[in-house]
Protein backbone atom coordinates (compact mmCIF):
# COMPACT_ATOMS: atom_id res chain seq x y z
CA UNK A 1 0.00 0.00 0.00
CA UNK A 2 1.24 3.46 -0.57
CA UNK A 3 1.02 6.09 1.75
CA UNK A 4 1.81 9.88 0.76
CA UNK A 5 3.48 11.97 3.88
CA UNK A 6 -0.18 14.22 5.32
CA UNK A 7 1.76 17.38 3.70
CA UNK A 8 0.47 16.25 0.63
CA UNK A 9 -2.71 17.43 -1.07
CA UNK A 10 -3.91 13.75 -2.13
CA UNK A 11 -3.55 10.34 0.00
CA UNK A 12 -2.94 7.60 -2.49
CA UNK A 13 -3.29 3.72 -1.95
CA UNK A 14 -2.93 1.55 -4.21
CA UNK A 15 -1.93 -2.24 -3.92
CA UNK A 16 1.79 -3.03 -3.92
CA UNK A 17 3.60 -2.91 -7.23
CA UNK A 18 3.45 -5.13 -9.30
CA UNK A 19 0.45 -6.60 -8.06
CA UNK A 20 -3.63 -5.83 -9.85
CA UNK A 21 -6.31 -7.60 -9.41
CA UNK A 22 -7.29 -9.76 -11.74
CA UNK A 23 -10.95 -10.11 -10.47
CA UNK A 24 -13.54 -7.80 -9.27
CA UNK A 25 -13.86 -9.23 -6.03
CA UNK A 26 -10.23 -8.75 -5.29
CA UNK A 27 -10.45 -5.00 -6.26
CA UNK A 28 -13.59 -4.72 -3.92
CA UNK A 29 -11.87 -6.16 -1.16
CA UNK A 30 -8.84 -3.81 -1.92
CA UNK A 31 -11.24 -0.91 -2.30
CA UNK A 32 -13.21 -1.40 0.70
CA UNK A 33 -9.87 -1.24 2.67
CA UNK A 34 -8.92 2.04 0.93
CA UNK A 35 -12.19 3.48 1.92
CA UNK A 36 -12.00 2.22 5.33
CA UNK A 37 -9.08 4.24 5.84
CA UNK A 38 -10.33 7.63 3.88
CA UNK A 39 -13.84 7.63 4.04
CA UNK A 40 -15.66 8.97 7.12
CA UNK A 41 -18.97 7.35 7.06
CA UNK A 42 -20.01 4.43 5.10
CA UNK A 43 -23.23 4.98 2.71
CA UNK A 44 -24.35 5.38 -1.06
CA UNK A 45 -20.88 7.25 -1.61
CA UNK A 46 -18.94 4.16 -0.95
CA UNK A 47 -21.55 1.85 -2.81
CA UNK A 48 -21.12 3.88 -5.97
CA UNK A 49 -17.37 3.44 -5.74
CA UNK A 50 -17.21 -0.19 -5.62
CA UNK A 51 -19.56 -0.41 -8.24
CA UNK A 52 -17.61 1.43 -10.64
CA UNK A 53 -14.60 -0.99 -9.44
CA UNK A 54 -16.55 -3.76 -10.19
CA UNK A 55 -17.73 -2.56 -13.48
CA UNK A 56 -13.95 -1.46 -14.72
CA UNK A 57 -12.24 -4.35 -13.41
CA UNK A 58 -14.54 -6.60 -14.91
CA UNK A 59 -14.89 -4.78 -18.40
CA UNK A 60 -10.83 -5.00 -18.22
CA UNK A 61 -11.03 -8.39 -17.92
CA UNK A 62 -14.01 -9.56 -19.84
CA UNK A 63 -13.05 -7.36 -23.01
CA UNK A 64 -9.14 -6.66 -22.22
CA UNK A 65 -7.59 -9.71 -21.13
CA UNK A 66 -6.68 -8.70 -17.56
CA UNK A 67 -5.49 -5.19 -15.27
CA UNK A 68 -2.61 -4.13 -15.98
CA UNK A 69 -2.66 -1.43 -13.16
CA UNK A 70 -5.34 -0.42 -10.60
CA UNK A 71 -5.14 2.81 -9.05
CA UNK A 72 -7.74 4.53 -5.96
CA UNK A 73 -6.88 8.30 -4.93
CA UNK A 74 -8.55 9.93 -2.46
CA UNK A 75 -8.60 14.05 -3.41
CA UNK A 76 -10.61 17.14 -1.30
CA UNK A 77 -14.50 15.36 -1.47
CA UNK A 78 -13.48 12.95 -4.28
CA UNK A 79 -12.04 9.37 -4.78
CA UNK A 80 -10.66 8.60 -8.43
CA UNK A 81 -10.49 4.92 -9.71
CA UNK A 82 -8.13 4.10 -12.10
CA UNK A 83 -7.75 1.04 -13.90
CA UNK A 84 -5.44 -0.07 -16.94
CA UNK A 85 -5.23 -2.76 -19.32
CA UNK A 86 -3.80 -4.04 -22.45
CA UNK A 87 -6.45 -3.24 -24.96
CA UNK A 88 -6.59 0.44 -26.49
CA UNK A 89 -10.09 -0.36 -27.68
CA UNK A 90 -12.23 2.82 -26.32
CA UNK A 91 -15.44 1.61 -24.04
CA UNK A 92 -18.92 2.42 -26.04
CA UNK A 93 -22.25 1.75 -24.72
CA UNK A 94 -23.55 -1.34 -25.56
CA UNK A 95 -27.56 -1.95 -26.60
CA UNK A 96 -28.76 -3.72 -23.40
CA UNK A 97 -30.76 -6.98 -24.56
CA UNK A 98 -33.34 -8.75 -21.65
CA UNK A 99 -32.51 -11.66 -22.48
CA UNK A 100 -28.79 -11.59 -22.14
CA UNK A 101 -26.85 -10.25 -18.98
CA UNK A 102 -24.30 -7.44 -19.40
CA UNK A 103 -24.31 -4.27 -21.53
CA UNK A 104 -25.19 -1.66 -19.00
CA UNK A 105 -21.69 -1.38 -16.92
CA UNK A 106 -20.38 1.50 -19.08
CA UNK A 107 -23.38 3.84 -18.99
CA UNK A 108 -23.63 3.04 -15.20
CA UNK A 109 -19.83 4.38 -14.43
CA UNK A 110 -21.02 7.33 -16.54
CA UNK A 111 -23.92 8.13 -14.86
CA UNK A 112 -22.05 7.54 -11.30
CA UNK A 113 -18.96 9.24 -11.52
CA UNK A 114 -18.52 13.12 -11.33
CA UNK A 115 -15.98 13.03 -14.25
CA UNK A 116 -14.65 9.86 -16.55
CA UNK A 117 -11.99 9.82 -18.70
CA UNK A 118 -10.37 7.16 -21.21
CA UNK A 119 -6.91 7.77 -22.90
CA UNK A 120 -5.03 5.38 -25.03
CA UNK A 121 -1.71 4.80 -25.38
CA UNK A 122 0.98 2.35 -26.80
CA UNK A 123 -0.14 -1.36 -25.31
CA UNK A 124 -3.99 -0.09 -23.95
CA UNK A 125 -5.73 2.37 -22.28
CA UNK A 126 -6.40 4.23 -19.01
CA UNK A 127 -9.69 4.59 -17.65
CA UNK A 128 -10.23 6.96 -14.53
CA UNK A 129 -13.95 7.78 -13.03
CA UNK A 130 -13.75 10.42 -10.55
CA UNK A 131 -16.43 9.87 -8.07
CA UNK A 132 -17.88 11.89 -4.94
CA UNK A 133 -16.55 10.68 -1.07
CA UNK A 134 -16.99 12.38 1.95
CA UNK A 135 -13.77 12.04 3.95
């Protein structure tokens, strides 16, 4: 986990490097420890941020091949989630069919997060949602 001195305007954790996780239950768990030690009440806040985890880590993997990197910051109000992978292929909504499960994850993160943004570069993409968090 990595710890920035209190001087500093953001606290970052983040799993050890090297390490991602490679499921969305793993990033939950690490997420719910990252919120345990920034957030100051538990609610709908921290529900909306491990629901864009899950929804990120599990596009990455579904349509990516794995997380390459997995990133939480905690800023004045806000938490970002970052997550990398290997793919450069941009999200897009997806038409959401009844009969099959899936296709709504991407317009959800949208609709949750304050700010989300996707960059590509050589060997994938970066995908951050800045979300609300009372700290």
């Amino acid at each position: 986990m990595i710890v920035h001195s209190p001087e500093e305007e953001e606290e970052v954790h983040g799993p050890v490097r090297g390490i991602s996780p490679q499921t969305a239950e793993r990033a939950r768990d690490m997420t719910r420890g990252f919120l345990s030690a920034v957030a100051a009440r538990v609610g709908a806040e921290t529900d909306a941020v491990l629901l864009v985890v899950s929804e990120l880590v599990t596009n990455a993997v579904r349509h990516a091949g794995g997380v390459t990197r997995f990133r939480l910051v905690a800023g004045p109000g806000t938490v970002t989630v970052t997550v990398e992978d290997a793919s450069a292929t941009v999200p897009q909504p997806q038409r959401s069919n009844a009969r099959e499960p899936g296709g709504f994850g991407w317009q959800l993160v949208r609709e949750l997060a304050e700010d989300v943004e996707v960059s590509t570069r050589p060997g994938g993409k970066t995908v951050s949602a800045v979300l609300p968090l009372s700290h």
